[in-house]
Coordinates of C-alpha atoms and ligand atoms in Angstrom, one line a residue:
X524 CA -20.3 19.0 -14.0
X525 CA -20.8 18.1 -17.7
X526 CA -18.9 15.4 -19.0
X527 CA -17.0 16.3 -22.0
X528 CA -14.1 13.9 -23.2
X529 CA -11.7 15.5 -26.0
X530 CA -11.3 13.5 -28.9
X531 CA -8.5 14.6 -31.1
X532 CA -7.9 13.8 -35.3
X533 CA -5.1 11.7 -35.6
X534 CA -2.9 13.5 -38.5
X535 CA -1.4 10.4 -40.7
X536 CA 1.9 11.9 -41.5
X537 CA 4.9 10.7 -39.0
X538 CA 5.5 13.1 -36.0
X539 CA 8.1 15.8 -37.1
X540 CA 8.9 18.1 -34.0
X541 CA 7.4 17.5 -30.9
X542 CA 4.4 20.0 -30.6
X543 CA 5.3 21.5 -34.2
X544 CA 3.2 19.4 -36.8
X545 CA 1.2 17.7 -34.2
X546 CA -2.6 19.0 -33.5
X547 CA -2.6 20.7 -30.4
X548 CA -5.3 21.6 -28.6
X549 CA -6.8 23.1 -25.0
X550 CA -9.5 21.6 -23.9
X551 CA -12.2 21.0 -20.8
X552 CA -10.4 18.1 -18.9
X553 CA -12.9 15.3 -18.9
X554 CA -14.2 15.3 -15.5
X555 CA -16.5 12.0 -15.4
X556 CA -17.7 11.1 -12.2
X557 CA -15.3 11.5 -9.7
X558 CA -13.8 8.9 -7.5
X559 CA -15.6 8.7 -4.3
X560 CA -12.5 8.7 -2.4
X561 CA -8.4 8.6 -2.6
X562 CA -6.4 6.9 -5.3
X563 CA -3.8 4.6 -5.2
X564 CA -1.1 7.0 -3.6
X565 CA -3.2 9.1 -1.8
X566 CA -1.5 8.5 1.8
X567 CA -4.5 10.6 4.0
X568 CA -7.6 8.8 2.3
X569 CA -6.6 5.3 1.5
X570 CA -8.3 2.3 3.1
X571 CA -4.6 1.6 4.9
X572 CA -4.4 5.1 7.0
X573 CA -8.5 5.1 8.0
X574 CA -8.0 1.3 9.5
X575 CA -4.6 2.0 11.3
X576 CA -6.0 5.1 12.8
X577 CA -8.8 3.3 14.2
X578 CA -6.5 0.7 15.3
X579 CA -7.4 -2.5 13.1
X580 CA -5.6 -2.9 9.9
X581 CA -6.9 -3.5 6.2
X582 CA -5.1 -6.3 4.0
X583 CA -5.2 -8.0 1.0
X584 CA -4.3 -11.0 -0.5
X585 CA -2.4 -11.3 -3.6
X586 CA -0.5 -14.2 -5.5
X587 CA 2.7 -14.1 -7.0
X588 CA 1.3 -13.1 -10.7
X589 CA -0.3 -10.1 -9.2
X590 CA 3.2 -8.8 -9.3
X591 CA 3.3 -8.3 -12.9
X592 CA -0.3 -6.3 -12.4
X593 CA 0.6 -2.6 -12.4
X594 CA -2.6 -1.1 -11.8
X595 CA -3.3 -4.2 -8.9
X596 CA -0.1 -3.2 -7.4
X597 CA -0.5 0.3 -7.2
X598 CA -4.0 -0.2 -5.2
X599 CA -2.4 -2.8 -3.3
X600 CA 0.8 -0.6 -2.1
X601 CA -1.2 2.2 -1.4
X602 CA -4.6 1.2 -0.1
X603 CA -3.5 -2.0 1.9
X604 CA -1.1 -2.4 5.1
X605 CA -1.5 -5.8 5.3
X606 CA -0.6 -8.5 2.5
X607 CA -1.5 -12.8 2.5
X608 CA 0.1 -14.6 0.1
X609 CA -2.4 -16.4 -1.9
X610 CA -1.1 -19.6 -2.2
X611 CA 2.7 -19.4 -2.2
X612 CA 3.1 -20.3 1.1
X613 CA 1.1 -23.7 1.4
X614 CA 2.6 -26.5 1.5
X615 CA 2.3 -27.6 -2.1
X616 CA 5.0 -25.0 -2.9
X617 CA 7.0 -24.9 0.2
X618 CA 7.7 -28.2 0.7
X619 CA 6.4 -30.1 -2.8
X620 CA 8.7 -32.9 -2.0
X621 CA 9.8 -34.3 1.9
X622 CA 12.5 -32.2 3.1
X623 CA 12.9 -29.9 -0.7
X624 CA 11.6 -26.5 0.4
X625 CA 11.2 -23.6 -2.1
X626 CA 10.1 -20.4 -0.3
X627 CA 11.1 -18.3 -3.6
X628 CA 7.5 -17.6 -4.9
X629 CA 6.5 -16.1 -1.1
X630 CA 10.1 -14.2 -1.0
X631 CA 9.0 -12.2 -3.9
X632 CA 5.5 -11.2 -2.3
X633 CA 7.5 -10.8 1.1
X634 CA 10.1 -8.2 -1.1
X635 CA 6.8 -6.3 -2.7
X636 CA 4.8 -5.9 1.1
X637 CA 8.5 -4.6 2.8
X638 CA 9.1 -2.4 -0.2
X639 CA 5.4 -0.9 0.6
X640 CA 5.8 -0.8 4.7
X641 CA 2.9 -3.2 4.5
X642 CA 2.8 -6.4 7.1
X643 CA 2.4 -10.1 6.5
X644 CA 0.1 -13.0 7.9
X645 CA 1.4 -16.2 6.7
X646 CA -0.9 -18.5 4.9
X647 CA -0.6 -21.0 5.9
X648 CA 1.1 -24.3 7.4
X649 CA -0.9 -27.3 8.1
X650 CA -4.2 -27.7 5.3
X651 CA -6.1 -30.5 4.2
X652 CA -5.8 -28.6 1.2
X653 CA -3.1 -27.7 -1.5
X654 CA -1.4 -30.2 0.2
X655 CA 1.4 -32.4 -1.5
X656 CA 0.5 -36.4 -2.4
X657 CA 3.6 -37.2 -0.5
X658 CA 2.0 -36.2 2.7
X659 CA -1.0 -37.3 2.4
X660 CA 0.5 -41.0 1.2
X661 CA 3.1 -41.3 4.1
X662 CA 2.0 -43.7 7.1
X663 CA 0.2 -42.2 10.0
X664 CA 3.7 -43.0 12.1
X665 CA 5.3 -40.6 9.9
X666 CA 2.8 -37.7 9.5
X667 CA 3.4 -36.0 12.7
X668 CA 7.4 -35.5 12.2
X669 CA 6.8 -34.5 8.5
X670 CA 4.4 -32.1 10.1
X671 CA 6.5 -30.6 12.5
X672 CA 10.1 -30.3 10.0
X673 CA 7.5 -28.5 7.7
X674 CA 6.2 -25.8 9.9
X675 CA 9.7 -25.5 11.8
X676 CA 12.0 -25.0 8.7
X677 CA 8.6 -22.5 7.2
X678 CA 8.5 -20.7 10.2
X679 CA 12.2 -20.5 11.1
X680 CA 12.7 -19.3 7.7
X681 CA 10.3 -16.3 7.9
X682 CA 11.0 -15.5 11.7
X683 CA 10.5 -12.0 12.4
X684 CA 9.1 -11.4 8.9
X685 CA 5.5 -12.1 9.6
X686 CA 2.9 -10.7 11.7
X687 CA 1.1 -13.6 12.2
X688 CA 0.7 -17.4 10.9
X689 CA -2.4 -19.2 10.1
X690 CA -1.2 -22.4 11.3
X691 CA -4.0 -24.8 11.1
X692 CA -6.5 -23.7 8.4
X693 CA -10.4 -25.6 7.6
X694 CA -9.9 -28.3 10.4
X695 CA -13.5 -28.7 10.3
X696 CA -16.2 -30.1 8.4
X697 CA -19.5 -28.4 8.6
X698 CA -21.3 -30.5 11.5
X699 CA -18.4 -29.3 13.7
X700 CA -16.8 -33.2 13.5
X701 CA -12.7 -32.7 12.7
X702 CA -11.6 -33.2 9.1
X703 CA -10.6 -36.6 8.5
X704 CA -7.4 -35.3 6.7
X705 CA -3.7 -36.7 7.0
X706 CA -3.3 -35.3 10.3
X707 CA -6.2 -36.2 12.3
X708 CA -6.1 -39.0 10.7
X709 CA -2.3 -39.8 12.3
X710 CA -2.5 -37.7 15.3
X711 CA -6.5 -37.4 16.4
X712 CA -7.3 -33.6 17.5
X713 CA -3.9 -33.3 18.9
X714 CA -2.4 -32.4 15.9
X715 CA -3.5 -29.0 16.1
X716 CA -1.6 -28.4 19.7
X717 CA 1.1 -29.9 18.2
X718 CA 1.7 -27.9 15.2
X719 CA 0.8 -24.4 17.1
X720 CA 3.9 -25.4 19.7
X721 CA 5.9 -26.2 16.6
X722 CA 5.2 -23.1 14.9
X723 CA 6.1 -21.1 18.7
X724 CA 9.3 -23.0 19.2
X725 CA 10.6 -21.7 15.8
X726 CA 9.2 -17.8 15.9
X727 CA 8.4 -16.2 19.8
X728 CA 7.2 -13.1 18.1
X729 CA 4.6 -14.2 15.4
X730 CA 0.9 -14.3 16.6
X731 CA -0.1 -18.0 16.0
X732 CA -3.8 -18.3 14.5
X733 CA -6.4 -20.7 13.5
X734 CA -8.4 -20.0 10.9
X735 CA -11.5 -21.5 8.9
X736 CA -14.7 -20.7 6.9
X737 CA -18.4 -20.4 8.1
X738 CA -17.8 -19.8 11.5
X739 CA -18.4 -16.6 11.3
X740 CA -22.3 -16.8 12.9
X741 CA -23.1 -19.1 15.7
X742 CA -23.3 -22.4 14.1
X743 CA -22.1 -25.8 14.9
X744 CA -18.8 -25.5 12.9
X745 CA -17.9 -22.0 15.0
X746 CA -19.2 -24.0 18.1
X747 CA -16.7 -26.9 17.4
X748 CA -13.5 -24.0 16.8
X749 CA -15.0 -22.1 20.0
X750 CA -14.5 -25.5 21.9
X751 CA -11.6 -26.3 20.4
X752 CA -10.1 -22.8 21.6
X753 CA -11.7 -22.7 25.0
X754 CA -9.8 -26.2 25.3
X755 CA -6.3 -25.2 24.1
X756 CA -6.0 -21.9 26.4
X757 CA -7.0 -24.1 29.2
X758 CA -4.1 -26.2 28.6
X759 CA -1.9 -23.3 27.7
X760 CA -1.1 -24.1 23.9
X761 CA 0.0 -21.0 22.6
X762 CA -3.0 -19.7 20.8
X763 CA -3.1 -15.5 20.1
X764 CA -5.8 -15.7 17.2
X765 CA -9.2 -17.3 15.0
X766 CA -9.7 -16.2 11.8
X767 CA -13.0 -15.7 10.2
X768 CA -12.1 -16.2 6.6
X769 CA -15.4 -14.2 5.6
X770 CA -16.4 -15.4 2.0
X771 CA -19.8 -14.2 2.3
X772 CA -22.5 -14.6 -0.1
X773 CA -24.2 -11.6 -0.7
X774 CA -26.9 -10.3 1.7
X775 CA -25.7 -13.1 3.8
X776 CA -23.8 -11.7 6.7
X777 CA -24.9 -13.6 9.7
X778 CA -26.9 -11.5 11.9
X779 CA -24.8 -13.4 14.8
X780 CA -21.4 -12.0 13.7
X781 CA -20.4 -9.6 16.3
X782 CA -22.0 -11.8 19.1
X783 CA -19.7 -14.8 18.1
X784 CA -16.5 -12.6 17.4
X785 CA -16.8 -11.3 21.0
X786 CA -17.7 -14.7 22.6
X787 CA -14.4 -15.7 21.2
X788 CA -12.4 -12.7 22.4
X789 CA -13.9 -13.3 25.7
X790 CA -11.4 -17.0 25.6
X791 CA -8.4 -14.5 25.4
X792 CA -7.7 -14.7 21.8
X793 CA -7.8 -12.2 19.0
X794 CA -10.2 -12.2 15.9
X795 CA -9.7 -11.3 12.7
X796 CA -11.5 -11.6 9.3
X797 CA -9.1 -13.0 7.0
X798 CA -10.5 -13.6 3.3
X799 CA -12.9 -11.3 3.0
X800 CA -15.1 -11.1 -0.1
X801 CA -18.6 -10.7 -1.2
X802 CA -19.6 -12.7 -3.8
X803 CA -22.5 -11.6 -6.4
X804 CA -24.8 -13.7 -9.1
X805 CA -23.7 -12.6 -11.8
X806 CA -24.2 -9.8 -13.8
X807 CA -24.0 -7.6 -11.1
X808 CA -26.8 -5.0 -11.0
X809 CA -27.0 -1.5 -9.3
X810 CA -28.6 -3.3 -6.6
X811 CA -26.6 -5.8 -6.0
X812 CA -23.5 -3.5 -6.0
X813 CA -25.6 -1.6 -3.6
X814 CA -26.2 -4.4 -1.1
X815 CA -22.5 -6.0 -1.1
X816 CA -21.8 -2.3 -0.1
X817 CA -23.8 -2.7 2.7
X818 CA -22.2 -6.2 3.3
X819 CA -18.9 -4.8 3.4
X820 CA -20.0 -1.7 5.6
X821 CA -21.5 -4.1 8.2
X822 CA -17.8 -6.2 8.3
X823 CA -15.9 -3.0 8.9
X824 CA -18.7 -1.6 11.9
X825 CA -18.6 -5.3 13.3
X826 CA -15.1 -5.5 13.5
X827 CA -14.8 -2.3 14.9
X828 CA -17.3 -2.4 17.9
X829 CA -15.3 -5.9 18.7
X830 CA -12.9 -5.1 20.9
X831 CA -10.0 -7.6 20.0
X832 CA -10.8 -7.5 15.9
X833 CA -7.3 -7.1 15.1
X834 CA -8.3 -6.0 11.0
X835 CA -9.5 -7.2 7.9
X836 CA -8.2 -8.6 5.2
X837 CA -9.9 -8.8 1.7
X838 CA -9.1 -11.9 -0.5
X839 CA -7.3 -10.3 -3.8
X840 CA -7.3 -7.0 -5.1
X841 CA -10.3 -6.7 -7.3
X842 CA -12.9 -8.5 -8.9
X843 CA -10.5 -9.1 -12.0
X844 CA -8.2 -11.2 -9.8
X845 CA -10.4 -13.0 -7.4
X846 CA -11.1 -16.6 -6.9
X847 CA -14.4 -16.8 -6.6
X848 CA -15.4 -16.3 -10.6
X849 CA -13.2 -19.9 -11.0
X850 CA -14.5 -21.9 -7.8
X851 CA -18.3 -20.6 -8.0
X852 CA -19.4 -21.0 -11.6
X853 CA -22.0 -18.0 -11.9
X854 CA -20.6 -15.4 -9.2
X855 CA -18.3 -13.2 -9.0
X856 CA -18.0 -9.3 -8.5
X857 CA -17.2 -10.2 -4.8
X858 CA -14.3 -7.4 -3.9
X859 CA -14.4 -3.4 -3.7
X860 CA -12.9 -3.0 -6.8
X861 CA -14.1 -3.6 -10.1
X862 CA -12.6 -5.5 -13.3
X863 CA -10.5 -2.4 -14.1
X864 CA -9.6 -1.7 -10.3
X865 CA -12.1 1.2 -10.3
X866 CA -13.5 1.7 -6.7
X867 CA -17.1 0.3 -6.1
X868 CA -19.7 1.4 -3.9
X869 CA -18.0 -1.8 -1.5
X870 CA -15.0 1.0 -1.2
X871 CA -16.6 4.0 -0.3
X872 CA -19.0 2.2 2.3
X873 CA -15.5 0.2 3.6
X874 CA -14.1 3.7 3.8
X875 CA -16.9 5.6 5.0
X876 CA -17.5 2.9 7.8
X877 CA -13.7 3.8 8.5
X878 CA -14.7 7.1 9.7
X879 CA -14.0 8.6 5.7
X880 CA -15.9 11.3 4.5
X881 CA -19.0 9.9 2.4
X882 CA -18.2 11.6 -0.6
X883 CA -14.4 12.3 0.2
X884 CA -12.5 11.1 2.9
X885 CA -9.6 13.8 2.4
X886 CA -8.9 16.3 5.0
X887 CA -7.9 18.5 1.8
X888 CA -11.4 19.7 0.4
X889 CA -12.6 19.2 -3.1
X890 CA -11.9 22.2 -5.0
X891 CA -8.1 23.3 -3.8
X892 CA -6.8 22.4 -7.4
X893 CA -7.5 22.7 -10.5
X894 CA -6.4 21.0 -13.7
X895 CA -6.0 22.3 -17.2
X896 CA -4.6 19.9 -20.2
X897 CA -3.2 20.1 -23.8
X898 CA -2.7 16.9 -26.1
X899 CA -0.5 16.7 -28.8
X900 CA -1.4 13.8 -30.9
X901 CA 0.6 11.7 -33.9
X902 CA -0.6 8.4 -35.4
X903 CA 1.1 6.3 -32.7
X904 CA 2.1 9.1 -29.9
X905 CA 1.3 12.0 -28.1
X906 CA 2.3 14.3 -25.9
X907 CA 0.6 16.1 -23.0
X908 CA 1.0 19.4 -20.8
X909 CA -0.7 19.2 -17.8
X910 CA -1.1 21.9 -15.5
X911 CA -1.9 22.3 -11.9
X912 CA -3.2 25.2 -9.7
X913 CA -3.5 25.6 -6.2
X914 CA -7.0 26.7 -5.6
X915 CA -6.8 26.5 -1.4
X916 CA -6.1 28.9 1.1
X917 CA -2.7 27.1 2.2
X918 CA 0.6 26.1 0.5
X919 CA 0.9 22.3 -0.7
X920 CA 4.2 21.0 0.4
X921 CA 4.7 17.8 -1.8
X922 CA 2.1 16.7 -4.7
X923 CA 1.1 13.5 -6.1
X924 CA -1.6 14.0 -9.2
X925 CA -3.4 11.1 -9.6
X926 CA -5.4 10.7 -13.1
X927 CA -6.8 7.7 -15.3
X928 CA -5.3 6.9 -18.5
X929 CA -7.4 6.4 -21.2
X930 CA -7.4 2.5 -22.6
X931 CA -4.3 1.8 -24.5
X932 CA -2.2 4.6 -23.8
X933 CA 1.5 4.0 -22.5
X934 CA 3.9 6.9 -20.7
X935 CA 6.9 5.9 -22.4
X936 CA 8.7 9.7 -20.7
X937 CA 8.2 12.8 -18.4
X938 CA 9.4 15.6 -17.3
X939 CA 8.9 17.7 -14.3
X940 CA 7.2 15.0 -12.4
X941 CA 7.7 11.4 -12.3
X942 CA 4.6 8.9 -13.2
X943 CA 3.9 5.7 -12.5
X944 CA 2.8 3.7 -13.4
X945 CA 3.0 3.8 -17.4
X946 CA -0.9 3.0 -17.9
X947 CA -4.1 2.9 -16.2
X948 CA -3.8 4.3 -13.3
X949 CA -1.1 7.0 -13.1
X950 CA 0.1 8.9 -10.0
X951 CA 2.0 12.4 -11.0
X952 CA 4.5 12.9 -8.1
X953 CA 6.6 16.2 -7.6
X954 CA 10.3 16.5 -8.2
X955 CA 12.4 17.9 -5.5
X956 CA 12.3 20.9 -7.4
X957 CA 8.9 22.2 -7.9
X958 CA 6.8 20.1 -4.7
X959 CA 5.6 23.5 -3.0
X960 CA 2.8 25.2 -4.3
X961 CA 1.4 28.3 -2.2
X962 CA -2.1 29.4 -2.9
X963 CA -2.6 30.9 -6.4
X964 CA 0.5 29.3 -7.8
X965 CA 0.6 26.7 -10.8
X966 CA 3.0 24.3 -11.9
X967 CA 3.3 22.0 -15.3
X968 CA 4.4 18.6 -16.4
X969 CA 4.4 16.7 -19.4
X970 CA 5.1 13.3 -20.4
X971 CA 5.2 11.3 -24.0
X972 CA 2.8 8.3 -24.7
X973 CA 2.1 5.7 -27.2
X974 CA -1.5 5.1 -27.5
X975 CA -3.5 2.2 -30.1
X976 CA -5.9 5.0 -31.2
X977 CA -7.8 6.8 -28.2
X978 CA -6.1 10.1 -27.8
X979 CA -8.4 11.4 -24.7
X980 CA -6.9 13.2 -22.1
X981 CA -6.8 11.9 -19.0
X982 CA -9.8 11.7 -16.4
X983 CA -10.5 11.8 -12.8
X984 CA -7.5 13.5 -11.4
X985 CA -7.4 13.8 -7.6
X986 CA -4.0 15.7 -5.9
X987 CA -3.3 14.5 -2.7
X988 CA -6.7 12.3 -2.5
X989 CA -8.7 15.4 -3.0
X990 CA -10.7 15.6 -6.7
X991 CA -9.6 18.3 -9.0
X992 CA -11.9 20.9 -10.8
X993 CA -11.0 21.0 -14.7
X994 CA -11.2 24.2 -16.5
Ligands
XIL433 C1 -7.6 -20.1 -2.7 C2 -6.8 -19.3 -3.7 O1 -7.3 -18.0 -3.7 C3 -6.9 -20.0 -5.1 O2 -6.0 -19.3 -6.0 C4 -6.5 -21.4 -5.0 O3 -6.7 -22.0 -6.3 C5 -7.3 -22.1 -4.0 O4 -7.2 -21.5 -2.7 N1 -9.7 -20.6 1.9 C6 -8.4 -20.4 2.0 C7 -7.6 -19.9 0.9 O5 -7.9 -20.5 3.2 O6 -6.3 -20.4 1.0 C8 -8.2 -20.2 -0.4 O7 -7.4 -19.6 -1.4 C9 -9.6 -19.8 -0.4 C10 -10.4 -20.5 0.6

């Protein structure tokens, strides 16, 4: 399909009657390269409904900031039915001073993943890391009660929000020895017993985990947490889960990844992989993009051949708000979505490896709607009229349009459907007057926007996860 995007004049005179003085104009949609799979909002094709029907769940983390990120939250509510707070449960802000918690930051992420059905792991309690100077200054006599009023007034007040709790995160150093942190330091390897009976007394329903980096292949650090594991089941410390945190380099997936997941399973404990991300020498090239694809494809086939992989969760979003650009000077482009949360080829293997169609995932085929657009545009505003047909054999019963804004336009109104959200990208949904469409049949909706100058039409629209033909 040719690619033709409409560029309209921009009259200079102020907008006088909507339609009336403003150029209008019919165009060819521009149909760019379609999405390889669902957008945000696209319930049958999204990342969330492929994992859950193969029993695992997909997550992502995101930090309290991300809330203000329209087009992050819309991938996020859509794509992901698992959310980690990024930091806003650690200890530096739940407890920055002995016995002063503030759990608001995480309350707001806990609000956003309920309002979006999605579940929580909770990230986490006891960390060498992000850790308060008042902990790691008290005497070792006082370490261990600190330690356990933190996790009991953390967990008690989150009981029977959370799915799980990564209780003890990193308590390893790369040789396998324990971290010499504030609590080894205080209580020797018994701290980690401790503070997963603390965390049971104070929630009986949320699975308990401990969680690290680079034990994902055999290695001595994954053979230190594999004893560690095999020791607390044999004492009966309750124990239901390890996560492998996953921040891979690229191309550097350990070829011992599904041998080590299952060796732990086989101790009686879940897996997970809990931070996914990918991370590239930047700039990314075509075959870089190509090979973290691959990366990502081999995670999902790994976790699902491990019986006992719980799901996966991806640290952030997309590339625009991961860490690894600040922590690894020179990388970056580590996630499935790029700078302007655009899929990359990460997503469509990730989906694909989810048992997606290659090209589109949707069990409504390419081709059963069409689109047709007019743009009415003023110096600072425009209007649009966008019409969609039912090109399929059966009736749709409840449509959601989505579509790409162009750069620096803003819905400000709408009628006949209601869009959100106001820029990037937009998802069209029915009102409770004009959902059903039987085959042959149209319907139209409009909406007003302010734009800085680009007066395109919209691109990429997808109904119901399925891409759209343009006229
Ligand atoms: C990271 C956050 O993403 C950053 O925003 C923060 O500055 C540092 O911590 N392992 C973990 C996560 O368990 O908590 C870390 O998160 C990434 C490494």
């Amino acid at each position: 399909m040719s690619v033709r995007t409409l560029r309209l004049p921009r009259p200079r005179h102020a907008r006088r009657a909507f339609g009336a003085a403003a150029v209008t104009a019919v165009a060819a949609l521009a149909a760019a390269t379609l999405l390889p799979t669902g957008q945000a909002g696209a319930a049958d094709t999204t990342l969330r409904s492929l994992a859950e029907s193969k029993g695992i769940y997909f997550g992502t983390a995101m930090t309290q900031s991300d809330l203000n990120n329209s087009a992050l939250t819309a991938i996020a509510g859509s794509q992901f039915g698992m959310l980690t707070p990024g930091n806003e449960m650690k200890w530096d802000t739940t407890e920055p001073a002995r016995g002063s918690f503030n759990f608001a930051p995480a309350d707001r992420l806990v609000s956003f993943a309920q309002a979006n059905s999605m579940r929580l792991r909770g990230h986490t309690l006891v960390w060498h890391s992000q850790l308060p100077s008042w902990v790691s200054g008290l005497p070792t006599t006082q370490v261990k009660a600190a330690m356990e009023n933190h996790i009991t007034n953390e967990v008690a007040h989150y009981k029977g929000k959370l799915y799980s709790w990564d209780v003890v995160n990193e308590p390893f150093n790369e040789d396998g020895s324990f971290r010499t942190d504030a609590f080894y330091n205080a209580m020797g390897s018994g701290f980690v017993a401790d503070a997963l009976r603390t965390a049971r007394a104070a929630d009986t329903n949320a699975k308990l985990y401990l969680n690290d980096y680079n034990i994902e292949g055999r290695n001595p650090k994954s053979d230190a947490m594999y004893n560690l594991v095999k020791s607390l089941k044999s004492q009966g410390v309750p124990l239901d889960g390890v996560g492998f945190q996953a921040h891979f380099v690229l191309g550097q997936v350990p070829s011992t990844f599904k041998a080590n997941l299952q060796r732990f399973v086989a101790l009686g404990v879940n897996v997970a992989v809990t931070e996914l991300d990918d991370r590239i020498q930047l700039p990314a090239t075509t075959a870089s993009l190509n090979q973290q694809a691959s990366d990502y494809a081999t995670v999902v086939d790994t976790c699902l051949a491990v019986t006992g992989c719980a799901g996966i969760t991806q640290w952030g979003v997309g590339d625009a708000d991961s860490w690894i650009p600040g922590t690894f000077p020179g990388y970056g482009a580590a996630t499935m979505y790029d700078a302007n949360y655009r899929p990359k080829p990460a997503y469509t293997a990730t989906a694909t490896a989810l048992g997606g169609g290659s090209t589109s995932p949707s069990p409504t085929p390419a081709g059963s709607c069409k689109v047709t657009g007019t743009v009415s545009a003023w110096n600072s505003g425009l209007t649009e009229d966008i019409t969609i047909t039912n090109t399929g054999s059966t009736t749709i019963n409840g449509w959601s349009l989505a579509f790409t804004l162009p750069t620096g336009q803003t819905v400000t109104s709408s009628w006949n459907a209601s869009l959100a959200p106001a820029t990037g990208q937009v998802a069209a949904k029915n009102l409770s007057y004009n959902g059903a469409l039987a085959p042959g049949a149209s319907s139209s909706f409009g909406f007003q926007a302010t734009h800085t100058g680009n007066t395109s039409l919209p691109s990429l629209f997808s109904l119901n996860g399925a891409p759209c033909t343009t006229a």
